[in-house]
Short mmCIF file of C-alpha atoms in Angstrom, two decimals:
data_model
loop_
_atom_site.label_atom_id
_atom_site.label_comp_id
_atom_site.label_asym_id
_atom_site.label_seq_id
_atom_site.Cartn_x
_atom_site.Cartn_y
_atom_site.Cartn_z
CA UNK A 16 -33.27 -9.50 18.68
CA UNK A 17 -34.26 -8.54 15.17
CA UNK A 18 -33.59 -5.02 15.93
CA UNK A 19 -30.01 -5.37 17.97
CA UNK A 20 -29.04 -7.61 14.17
CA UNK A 21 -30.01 -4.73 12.02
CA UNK A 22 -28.21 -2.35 14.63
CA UNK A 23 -25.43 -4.31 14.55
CA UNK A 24 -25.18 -4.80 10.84
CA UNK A 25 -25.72 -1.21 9.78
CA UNK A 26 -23.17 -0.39 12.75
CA UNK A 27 -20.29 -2.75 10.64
CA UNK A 28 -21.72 -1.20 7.28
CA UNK A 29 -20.53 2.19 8.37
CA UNK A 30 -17.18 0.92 9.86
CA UNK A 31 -16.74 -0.73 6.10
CA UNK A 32 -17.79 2.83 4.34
CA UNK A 33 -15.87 4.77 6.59
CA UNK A 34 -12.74 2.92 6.63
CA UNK A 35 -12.22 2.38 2.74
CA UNK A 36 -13.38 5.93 1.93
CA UNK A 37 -11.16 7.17 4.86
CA UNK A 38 -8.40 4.99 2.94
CA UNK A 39 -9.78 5.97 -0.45
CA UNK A 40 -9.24 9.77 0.45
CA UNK A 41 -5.36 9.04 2.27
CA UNK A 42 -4.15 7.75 -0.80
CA UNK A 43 -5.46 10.22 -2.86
CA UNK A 44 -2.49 12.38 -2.48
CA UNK A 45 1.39 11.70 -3.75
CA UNK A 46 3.79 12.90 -1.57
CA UNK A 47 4.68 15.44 -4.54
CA UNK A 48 1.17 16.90 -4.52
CA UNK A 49 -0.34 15.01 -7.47
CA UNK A 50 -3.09 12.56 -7.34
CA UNK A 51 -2.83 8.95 -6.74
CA UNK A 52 -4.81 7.07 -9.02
CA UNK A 53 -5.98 3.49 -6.73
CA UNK A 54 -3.13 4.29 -4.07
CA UNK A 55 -0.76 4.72 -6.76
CA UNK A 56 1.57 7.96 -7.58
CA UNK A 57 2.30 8.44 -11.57
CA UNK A 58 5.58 9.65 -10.12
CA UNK A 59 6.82 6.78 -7.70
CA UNK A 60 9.85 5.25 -7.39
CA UNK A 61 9.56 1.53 -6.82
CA UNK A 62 12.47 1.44 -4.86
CA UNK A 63 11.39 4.72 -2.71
CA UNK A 64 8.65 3.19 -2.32
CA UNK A 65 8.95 0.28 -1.03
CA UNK A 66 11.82 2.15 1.19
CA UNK A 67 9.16 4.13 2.62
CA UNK A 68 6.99 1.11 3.53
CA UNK A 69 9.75 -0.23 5.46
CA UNK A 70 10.86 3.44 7.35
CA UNK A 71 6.48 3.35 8.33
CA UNK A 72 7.07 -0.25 9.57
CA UNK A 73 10.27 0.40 11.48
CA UNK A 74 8.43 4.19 12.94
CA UNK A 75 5.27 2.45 14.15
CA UNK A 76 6.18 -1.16 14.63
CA UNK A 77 9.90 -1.17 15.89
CA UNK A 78 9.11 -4.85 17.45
CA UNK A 79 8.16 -6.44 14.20
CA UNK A 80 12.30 -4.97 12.83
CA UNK A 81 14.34 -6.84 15.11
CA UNK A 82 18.17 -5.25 14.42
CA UNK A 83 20.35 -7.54 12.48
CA UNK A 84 22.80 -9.63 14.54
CA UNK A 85 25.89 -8.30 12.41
CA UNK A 86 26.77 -5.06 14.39
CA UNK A 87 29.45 -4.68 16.21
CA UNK A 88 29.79 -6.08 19.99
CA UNK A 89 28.97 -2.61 21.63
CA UNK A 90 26.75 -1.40 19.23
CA UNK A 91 24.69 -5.12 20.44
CA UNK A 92 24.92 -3.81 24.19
CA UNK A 93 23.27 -0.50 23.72
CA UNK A 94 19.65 -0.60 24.06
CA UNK A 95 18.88 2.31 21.90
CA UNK A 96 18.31 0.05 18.99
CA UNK A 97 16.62 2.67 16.60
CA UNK A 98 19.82 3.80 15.05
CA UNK A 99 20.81 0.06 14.25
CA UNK A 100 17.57 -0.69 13.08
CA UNK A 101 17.28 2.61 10.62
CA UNK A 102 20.63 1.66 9.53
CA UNK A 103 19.97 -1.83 8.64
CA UNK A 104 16.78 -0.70 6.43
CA UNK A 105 18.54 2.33 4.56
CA UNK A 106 22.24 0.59 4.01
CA UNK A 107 21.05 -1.51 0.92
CA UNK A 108 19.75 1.36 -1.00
CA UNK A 109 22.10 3.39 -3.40
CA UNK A 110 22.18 7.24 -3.10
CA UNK A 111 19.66 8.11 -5.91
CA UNK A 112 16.28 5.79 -4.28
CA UNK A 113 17.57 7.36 -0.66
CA UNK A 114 17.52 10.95 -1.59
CA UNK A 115 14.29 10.02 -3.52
CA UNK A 116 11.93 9.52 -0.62
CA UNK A 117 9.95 12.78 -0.23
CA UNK A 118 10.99 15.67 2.11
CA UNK A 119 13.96 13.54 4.16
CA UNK A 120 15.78 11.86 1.19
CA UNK A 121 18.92 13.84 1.76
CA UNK A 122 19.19 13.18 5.37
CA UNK A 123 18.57 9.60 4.92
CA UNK A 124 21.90 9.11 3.12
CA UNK A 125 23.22 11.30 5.24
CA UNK A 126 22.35 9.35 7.94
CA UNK A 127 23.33 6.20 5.84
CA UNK A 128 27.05 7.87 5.61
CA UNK A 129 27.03 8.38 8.91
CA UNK A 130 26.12 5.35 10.26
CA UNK A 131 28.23 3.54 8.00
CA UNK A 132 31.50 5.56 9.39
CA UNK A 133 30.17 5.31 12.79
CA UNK A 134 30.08 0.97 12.60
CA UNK A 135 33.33 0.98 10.89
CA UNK A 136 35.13 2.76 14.26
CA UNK A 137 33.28 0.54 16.26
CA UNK A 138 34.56 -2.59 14.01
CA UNK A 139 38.33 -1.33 13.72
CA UNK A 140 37.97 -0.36 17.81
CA UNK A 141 36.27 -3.63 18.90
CA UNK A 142 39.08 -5.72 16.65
CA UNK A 143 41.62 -3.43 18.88
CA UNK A 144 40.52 -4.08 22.09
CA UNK A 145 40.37 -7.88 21.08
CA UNK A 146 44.07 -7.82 20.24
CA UNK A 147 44.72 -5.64 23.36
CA UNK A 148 42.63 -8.82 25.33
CA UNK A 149 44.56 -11.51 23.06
CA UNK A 150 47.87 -10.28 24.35
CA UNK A 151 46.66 -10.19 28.08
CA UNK A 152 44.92 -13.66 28.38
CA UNK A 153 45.97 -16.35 29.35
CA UNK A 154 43.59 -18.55 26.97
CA UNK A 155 43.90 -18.43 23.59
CA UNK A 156 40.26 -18.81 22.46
CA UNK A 157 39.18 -16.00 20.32
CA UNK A 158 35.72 -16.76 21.75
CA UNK A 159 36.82 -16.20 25.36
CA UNK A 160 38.08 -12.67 24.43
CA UNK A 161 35.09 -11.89 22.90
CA UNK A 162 33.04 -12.36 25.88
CA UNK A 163 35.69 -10.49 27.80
CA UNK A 164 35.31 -7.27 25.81
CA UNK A 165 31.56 -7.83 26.80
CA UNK A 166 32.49 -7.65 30.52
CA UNK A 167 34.76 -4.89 29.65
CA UNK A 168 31.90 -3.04 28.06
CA UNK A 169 29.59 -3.74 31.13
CA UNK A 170 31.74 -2.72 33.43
CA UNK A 171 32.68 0.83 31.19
CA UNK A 172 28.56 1.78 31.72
CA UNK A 173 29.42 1.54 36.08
CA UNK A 174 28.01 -2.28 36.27
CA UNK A 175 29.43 -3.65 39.00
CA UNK A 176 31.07 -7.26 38.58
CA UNK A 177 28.93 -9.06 41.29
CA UNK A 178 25.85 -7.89 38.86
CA UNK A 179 27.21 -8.94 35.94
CA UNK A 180 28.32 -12.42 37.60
CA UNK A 181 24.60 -12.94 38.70
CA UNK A 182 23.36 -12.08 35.38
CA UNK A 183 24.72 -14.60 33.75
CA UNK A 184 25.65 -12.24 30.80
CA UNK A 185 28.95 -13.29 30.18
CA UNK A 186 30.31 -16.70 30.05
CA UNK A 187 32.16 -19.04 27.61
CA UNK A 188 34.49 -21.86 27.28
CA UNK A 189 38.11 -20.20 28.23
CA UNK A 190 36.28 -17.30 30.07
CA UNK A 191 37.91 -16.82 33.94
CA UNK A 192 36.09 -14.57 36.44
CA UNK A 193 39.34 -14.19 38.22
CA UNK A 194 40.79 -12.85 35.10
CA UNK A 195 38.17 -10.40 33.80
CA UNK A 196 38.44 -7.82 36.13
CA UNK A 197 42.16 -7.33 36.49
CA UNK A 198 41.65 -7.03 32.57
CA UNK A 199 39.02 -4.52 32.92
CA UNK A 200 41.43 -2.80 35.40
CA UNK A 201 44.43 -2.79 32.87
CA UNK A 202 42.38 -1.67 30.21
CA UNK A 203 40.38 0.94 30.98
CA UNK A 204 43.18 2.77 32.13
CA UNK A 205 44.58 2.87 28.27
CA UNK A 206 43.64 6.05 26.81
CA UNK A 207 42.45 5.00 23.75
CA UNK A 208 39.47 2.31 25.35
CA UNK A 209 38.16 4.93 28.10
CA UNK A 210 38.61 7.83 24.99
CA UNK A 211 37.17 5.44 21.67
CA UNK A 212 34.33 4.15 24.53
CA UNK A 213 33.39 7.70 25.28
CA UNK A 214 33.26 9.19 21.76
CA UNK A 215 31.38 5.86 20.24
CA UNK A 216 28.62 5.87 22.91
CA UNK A 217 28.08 9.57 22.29
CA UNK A 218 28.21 8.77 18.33
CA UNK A 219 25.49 5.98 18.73
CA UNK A 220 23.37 8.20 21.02
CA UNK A 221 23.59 11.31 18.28
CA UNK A 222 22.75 8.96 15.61
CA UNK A 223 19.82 6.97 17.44
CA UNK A 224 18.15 10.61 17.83
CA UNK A 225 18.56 11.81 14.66
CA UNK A 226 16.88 8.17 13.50
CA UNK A 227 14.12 8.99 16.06
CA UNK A 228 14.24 12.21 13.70
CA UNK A 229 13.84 10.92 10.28
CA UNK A 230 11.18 8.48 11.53
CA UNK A 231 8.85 10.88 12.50
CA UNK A 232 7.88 11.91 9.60
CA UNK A 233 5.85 8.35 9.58
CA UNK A 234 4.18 8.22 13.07
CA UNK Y 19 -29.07 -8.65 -35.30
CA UNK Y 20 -32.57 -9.28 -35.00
CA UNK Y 21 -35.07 -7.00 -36.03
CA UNK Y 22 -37.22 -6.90 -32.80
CA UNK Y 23 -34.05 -5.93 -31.15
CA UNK Y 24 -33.33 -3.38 -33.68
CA UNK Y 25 -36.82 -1.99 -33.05
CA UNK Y 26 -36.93 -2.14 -29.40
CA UNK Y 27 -33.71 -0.68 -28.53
CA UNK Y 28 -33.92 1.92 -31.35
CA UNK Y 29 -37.46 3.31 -29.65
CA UNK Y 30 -35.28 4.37 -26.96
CA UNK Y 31 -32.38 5.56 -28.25
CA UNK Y 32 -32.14 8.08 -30.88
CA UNK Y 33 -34.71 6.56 -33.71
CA UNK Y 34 -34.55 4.37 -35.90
CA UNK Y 35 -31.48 4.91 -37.23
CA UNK Y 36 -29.51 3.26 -34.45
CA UNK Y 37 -27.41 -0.25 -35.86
CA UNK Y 38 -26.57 -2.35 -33.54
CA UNK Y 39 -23.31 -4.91 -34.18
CA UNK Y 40 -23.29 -8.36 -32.99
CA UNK Y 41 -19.81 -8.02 -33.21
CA UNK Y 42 -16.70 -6.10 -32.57
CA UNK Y 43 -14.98 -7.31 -36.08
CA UNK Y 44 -11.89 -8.79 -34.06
CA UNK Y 45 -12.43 -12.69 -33.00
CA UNK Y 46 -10.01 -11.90 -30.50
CA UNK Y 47 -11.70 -9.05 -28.81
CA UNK Y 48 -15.50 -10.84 -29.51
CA UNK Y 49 -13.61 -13.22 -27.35
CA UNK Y 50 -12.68 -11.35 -24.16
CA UNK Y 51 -15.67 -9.81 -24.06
CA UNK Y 52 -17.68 -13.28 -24.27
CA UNK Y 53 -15.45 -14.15 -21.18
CA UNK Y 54 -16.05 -10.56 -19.66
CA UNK Y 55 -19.64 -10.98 -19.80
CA UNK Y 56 -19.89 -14.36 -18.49
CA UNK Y 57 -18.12 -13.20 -15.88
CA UNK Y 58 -20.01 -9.96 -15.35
CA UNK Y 59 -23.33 -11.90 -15.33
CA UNK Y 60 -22.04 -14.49 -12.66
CA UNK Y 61 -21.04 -11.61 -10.54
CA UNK Y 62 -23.36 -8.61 -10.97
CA UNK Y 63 -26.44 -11.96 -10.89
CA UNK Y 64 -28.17 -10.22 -13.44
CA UNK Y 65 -28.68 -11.84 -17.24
CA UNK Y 66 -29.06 -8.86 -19.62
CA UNK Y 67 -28.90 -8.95 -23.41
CA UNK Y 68 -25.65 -7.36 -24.40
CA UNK Y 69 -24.62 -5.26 -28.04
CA UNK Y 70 -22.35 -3.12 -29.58
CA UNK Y 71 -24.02 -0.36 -31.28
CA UNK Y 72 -22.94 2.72 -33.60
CA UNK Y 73 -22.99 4.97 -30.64
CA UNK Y 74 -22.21 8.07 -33.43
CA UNK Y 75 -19.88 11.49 -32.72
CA UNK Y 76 -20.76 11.14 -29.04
CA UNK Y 77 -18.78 8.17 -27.29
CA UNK Y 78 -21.10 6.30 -25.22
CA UNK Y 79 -22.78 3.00 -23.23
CA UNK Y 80 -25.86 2.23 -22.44
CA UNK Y 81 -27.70 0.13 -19.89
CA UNK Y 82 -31.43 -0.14 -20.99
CA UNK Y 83 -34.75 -1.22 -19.13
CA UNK Y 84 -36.22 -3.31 -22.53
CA UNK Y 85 -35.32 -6.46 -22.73
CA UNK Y 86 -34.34 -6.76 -26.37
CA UNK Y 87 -33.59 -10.22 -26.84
CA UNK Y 88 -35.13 -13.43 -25.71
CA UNK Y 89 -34.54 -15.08 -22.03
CA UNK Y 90 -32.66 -11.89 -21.25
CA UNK Y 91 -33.95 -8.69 -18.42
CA UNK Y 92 -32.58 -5.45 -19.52
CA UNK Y 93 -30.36 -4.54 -22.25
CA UNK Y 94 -26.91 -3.39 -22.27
CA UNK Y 95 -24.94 -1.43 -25.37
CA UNK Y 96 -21.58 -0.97 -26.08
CA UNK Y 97 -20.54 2.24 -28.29
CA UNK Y 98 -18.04 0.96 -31.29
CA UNK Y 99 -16.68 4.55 -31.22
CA UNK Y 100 -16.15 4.65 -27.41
CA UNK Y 101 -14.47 0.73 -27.48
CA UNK Y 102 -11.95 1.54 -30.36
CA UNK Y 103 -11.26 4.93 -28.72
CA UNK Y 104 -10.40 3.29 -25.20
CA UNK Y 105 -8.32 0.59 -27.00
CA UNK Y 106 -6.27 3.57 -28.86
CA UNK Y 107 -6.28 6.30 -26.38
CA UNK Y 108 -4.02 4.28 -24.00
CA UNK Y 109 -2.13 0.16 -23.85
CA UNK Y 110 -4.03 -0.32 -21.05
CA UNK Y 111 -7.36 1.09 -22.31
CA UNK Y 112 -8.53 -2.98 -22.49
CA UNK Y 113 -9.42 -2.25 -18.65
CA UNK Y 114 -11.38 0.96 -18.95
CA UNK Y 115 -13.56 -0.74 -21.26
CA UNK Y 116 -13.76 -3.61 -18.34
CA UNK Y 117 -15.09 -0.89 -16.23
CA UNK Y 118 -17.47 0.63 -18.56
CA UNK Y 119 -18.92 -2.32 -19.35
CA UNK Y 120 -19.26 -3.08 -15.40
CA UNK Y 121 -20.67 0.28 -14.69
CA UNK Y 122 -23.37 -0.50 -17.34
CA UNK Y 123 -24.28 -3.68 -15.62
CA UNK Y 124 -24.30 -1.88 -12.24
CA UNK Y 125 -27.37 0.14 -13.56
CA UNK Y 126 -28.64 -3.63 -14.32
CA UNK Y 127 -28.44 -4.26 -10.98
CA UNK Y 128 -30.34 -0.92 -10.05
CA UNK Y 129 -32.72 -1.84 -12.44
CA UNK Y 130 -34.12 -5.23 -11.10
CA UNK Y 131 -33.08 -4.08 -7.73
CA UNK Y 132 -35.30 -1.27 -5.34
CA UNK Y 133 -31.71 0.69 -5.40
CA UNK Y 134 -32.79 2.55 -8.66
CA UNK Y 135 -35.69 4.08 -6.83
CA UNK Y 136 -33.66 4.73 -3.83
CA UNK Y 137 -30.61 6.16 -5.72
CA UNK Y 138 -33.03 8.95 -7.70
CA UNK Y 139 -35.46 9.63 -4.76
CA UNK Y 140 -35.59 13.49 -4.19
CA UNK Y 141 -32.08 14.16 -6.54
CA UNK Y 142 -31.85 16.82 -9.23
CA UNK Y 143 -29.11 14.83 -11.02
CA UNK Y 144 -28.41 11.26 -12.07
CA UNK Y 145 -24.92 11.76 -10.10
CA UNK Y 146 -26.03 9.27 -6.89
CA UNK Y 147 -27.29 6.48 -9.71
CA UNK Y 148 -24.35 6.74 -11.58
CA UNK Y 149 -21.50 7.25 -8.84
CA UNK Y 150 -23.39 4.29 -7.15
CA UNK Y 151 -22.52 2.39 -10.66
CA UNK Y 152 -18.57 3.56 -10.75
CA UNK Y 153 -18.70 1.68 -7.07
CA UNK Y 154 -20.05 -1.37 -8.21
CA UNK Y 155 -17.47 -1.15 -11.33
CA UNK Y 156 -14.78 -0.68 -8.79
CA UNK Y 157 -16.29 -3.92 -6.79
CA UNK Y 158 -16.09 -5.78 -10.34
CA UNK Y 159 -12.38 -4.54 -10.99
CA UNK Y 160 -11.38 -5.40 -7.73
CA UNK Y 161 -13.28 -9.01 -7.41
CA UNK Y 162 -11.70 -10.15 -9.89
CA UNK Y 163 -8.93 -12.31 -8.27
CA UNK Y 164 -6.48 -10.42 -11.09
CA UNK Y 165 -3.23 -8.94 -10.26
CA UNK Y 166 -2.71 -5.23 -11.77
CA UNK Y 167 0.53 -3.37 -12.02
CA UNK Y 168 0.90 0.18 -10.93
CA UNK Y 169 0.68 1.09 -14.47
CA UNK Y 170 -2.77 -0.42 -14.88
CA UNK Y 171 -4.19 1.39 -12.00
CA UNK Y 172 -3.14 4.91 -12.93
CA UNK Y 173 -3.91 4.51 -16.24
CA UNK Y 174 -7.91 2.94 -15.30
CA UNK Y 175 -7.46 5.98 -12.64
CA UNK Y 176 -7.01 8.56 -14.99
CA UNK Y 177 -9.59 7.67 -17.65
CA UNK Y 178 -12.10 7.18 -14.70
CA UNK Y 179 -11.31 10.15 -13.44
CA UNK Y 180 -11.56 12.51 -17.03
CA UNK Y 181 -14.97 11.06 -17.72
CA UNK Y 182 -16.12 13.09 -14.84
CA UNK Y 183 -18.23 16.42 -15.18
CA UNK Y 184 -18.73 19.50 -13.37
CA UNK Y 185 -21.90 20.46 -14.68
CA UNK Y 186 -23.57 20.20 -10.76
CA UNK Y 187 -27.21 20.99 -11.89
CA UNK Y 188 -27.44 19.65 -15.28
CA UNK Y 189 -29.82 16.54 -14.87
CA UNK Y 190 -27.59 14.25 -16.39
CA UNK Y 191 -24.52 15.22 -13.94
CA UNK Y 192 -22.51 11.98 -13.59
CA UNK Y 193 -20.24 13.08 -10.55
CA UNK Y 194 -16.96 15.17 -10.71
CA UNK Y 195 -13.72 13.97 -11.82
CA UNK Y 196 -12.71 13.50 -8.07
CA UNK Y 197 -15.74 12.23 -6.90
CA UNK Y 198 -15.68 10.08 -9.96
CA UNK Y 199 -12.26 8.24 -9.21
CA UNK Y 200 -13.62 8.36 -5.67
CA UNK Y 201 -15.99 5.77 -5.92
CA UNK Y 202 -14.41 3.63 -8.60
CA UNK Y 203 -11.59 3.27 -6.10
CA UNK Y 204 -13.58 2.83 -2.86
CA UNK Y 205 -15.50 -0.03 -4.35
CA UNK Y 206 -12.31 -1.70 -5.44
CA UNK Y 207 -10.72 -1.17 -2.07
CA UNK Y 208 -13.86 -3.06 -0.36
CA UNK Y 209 -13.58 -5.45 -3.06
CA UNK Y 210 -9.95 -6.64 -2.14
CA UNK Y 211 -10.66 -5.98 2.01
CA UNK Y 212 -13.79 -8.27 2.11
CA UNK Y 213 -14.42 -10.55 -0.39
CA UNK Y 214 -16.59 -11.94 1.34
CA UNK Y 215 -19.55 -9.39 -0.03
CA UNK Y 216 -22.16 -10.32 -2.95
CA UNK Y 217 -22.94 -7.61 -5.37
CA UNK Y 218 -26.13 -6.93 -3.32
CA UNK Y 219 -24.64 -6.24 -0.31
CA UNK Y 220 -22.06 -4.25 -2.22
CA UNK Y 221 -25.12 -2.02 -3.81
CA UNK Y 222 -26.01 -1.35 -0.01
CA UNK Y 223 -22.20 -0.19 0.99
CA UNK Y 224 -22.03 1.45 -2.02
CA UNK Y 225 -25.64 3.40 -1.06
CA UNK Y 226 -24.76 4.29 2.31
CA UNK Y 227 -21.44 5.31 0.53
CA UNK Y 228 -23.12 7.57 -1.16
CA UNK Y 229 -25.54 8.51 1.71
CA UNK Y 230 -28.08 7.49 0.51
#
């Protein structure tokens, strides 16, 4: 019994040792090649810093960043969530703490720039399409035209309506089944839903991998 | 200062001509340091007898085996020269002189403890005794319960780190510069992880550490 304690003791001992010295030695470096001094680089830029605590978060822990709920209505149906999430982190930062984080500064506010463009076509194209749907409805509840874009949007990635129906994923006061498809119908045949729909998918899927990109640097 | 003190701790220093200082000559300093070593002796569980002294051209503290005063076990000295230094060499030099001080009580610690014996068994060079020390220092700095700011650390780093030497074989080799801020920093890490640890098990972490 004796034996198995002092096993078990000198076992956590060396767990201890190893993981702070392990630590110890990881911080020892700055990312610009000097040494660290107790995990701290001479060098450092608070706001880099802390910028790069949240990019390691968001590369290793993507759960623990939910996306903010102020994107725009597609952007909130596309599961690739990265993008969103990257965007979210970098967008309060000014230029000089982005292109201060070590080796993918510039891209980050490139990325930034991007994304930034990228949401306000989705905004201006989503408050189109609402119009578009305000014109054709026969309800006049913003809230009803909202959920019809959804539907519109489903039925754009090849859902079919019976599958959205059982879903339950769209639904609201002012909302009528019998009216969503013919306005799916109308719509999609207007060159610049089926054309904006195209291009911003393929947007959000170029800018989701080059966030997968930048974020690699910290798995 | 008394003159059985005097005596004692002169016989093993350099001679007799070694004056020791009850005080630093600021109230304000005497003061932190009355709180630093009340501290220190609460922590570190070890009740030595503590003194500035005229530590000469060569800035330096001691930890000593005599008791020199009364009700006290082992001695520890403070080098005037080294504590103005520190104080002047950088604004944040108040927490090197923490350190040093700490480090000095570490070899206390050795001292009443059978770590002494193990931390010199078969070595050439005082660097396991003393790296063992910077650990416990680092332990001290980090038990604390204080907050530092980034510009405390690298500036505690970077003193720690240029008292190092790279004179491998001399006997009194203290540890490089790297290994130096090594253990200062590991022991201060463990600190803040588990406070949970007294200093004794800390001189056991800090041993195997060290591997030894």
């Amino acid at each position: 019994m004796r034996a198995h304690t002092t096993i078990a003791t000198a076992l956590t001992l060396a767990l201890i040792v190893g993981a702070a010295s392990a630590r110890a030695q990881a911080e020892r470096k700055c990312p610009d090649g000097g040494p660290a001094y107790f995990g701290v680089c001479p060098n450092d830029k608070p706001a880099a810093n802390q910028l790069q605590r949240q990019l390691e978060q968001l590369a290793n822990f993507p759960k623990d960043v939910p996306p903010k709920q102020v994107a725009s209505q597609l952007e909130v149906i596309l599961r690739a969530t990265t993008g969103r999430q990257l965007y979210d982190i970098v967008s309060p930062y000014d230029k000089s703490s982005l292109q201060s984080v070590p080796d993918i500064g510039v891209e980050l506010f490139e990325y930034r720039k991007a994304y930034y463009a990228y949401r306000q076509q989705q905004l201006e194209f989503q408050d189109r399409q609402l119009s578009r749907i305000g014109a054709i409805a026969t309800q006049h509840v913003p809230d009803a035209w909202k959920v019809y874009l959804n539907y519109i949007f489903l039925r754009q990635f090849g859902r079919d309506p019976e599958s959205i129906k059982k879903a339950g994923e769209v639904f609201a006061f002012g909302f009528s089944w019998s009216e969503a498809e013919p306005m799916f119908q109308t719509l999609s045949k207007e060159p610049d839903t089926a054309a904006s729909f195209v291009r911003l998918v393929n947007e959000h899927t170029r800018l989701d991998a080059m966030a997968e990109k930048l974020l690699q640097r910290y798995r | 200062m008394d003159d059985a003190a005097q005596l004692a701790v002169s016989s093993l220093l350099t001679g007799p001509g070694v004056t020791l200082f009850a005080s630093t000559g600021d109230w304000r300093l005497d003061s932190a340091f009355g709180v630093l070593l009340a501290d220190l002796s609460a922590r570190f569980m070890v009740r030595p007898g503590f003194s500035f002294y005229d530590d000469g051209p060569a800035k330096n503290a001691k930890a000593l085996t005599v008791s020199a005063f009364p009700g006290t076990r082992g001695t520890v000295l403070f080098g005037t020269k080294l504590l103005r230094w520190a104080l002047a060499a950088d604004v944040h030099g108040d927490l090197f002189a923490l350190c040093v001080c700490a480090h000095e009580f570490a070899h206390i610690v050795q001292n009443n403890t059978p770590f002494r014996r193990r931390l010199q068994q078969g070595q050439q060079t005082k660097r396991p005794l003393e790296l063992h020390a910077d650990f416990l220092a680092g332990y001290f700095f980090g038990s604390r319960g204080a907050s530092y700011t980034p510009a405390h650390l690298i500036a505690l780093g970077k003193a720690w780190q240029a008292i190092g030497d790279t004179n491998f074989t001399h006997p009194e080799h203290h540890g490089t510069p790297s290994e130096r801020l090594g253990a200062i920093e590991t022991g201060f890490r463990i600190a803040q992880d588990r406070p949970e640890f007294d200093v004794l098990e800390m001189c056991e972490i800090g041993a195997r550490y060290l591997k030894v």
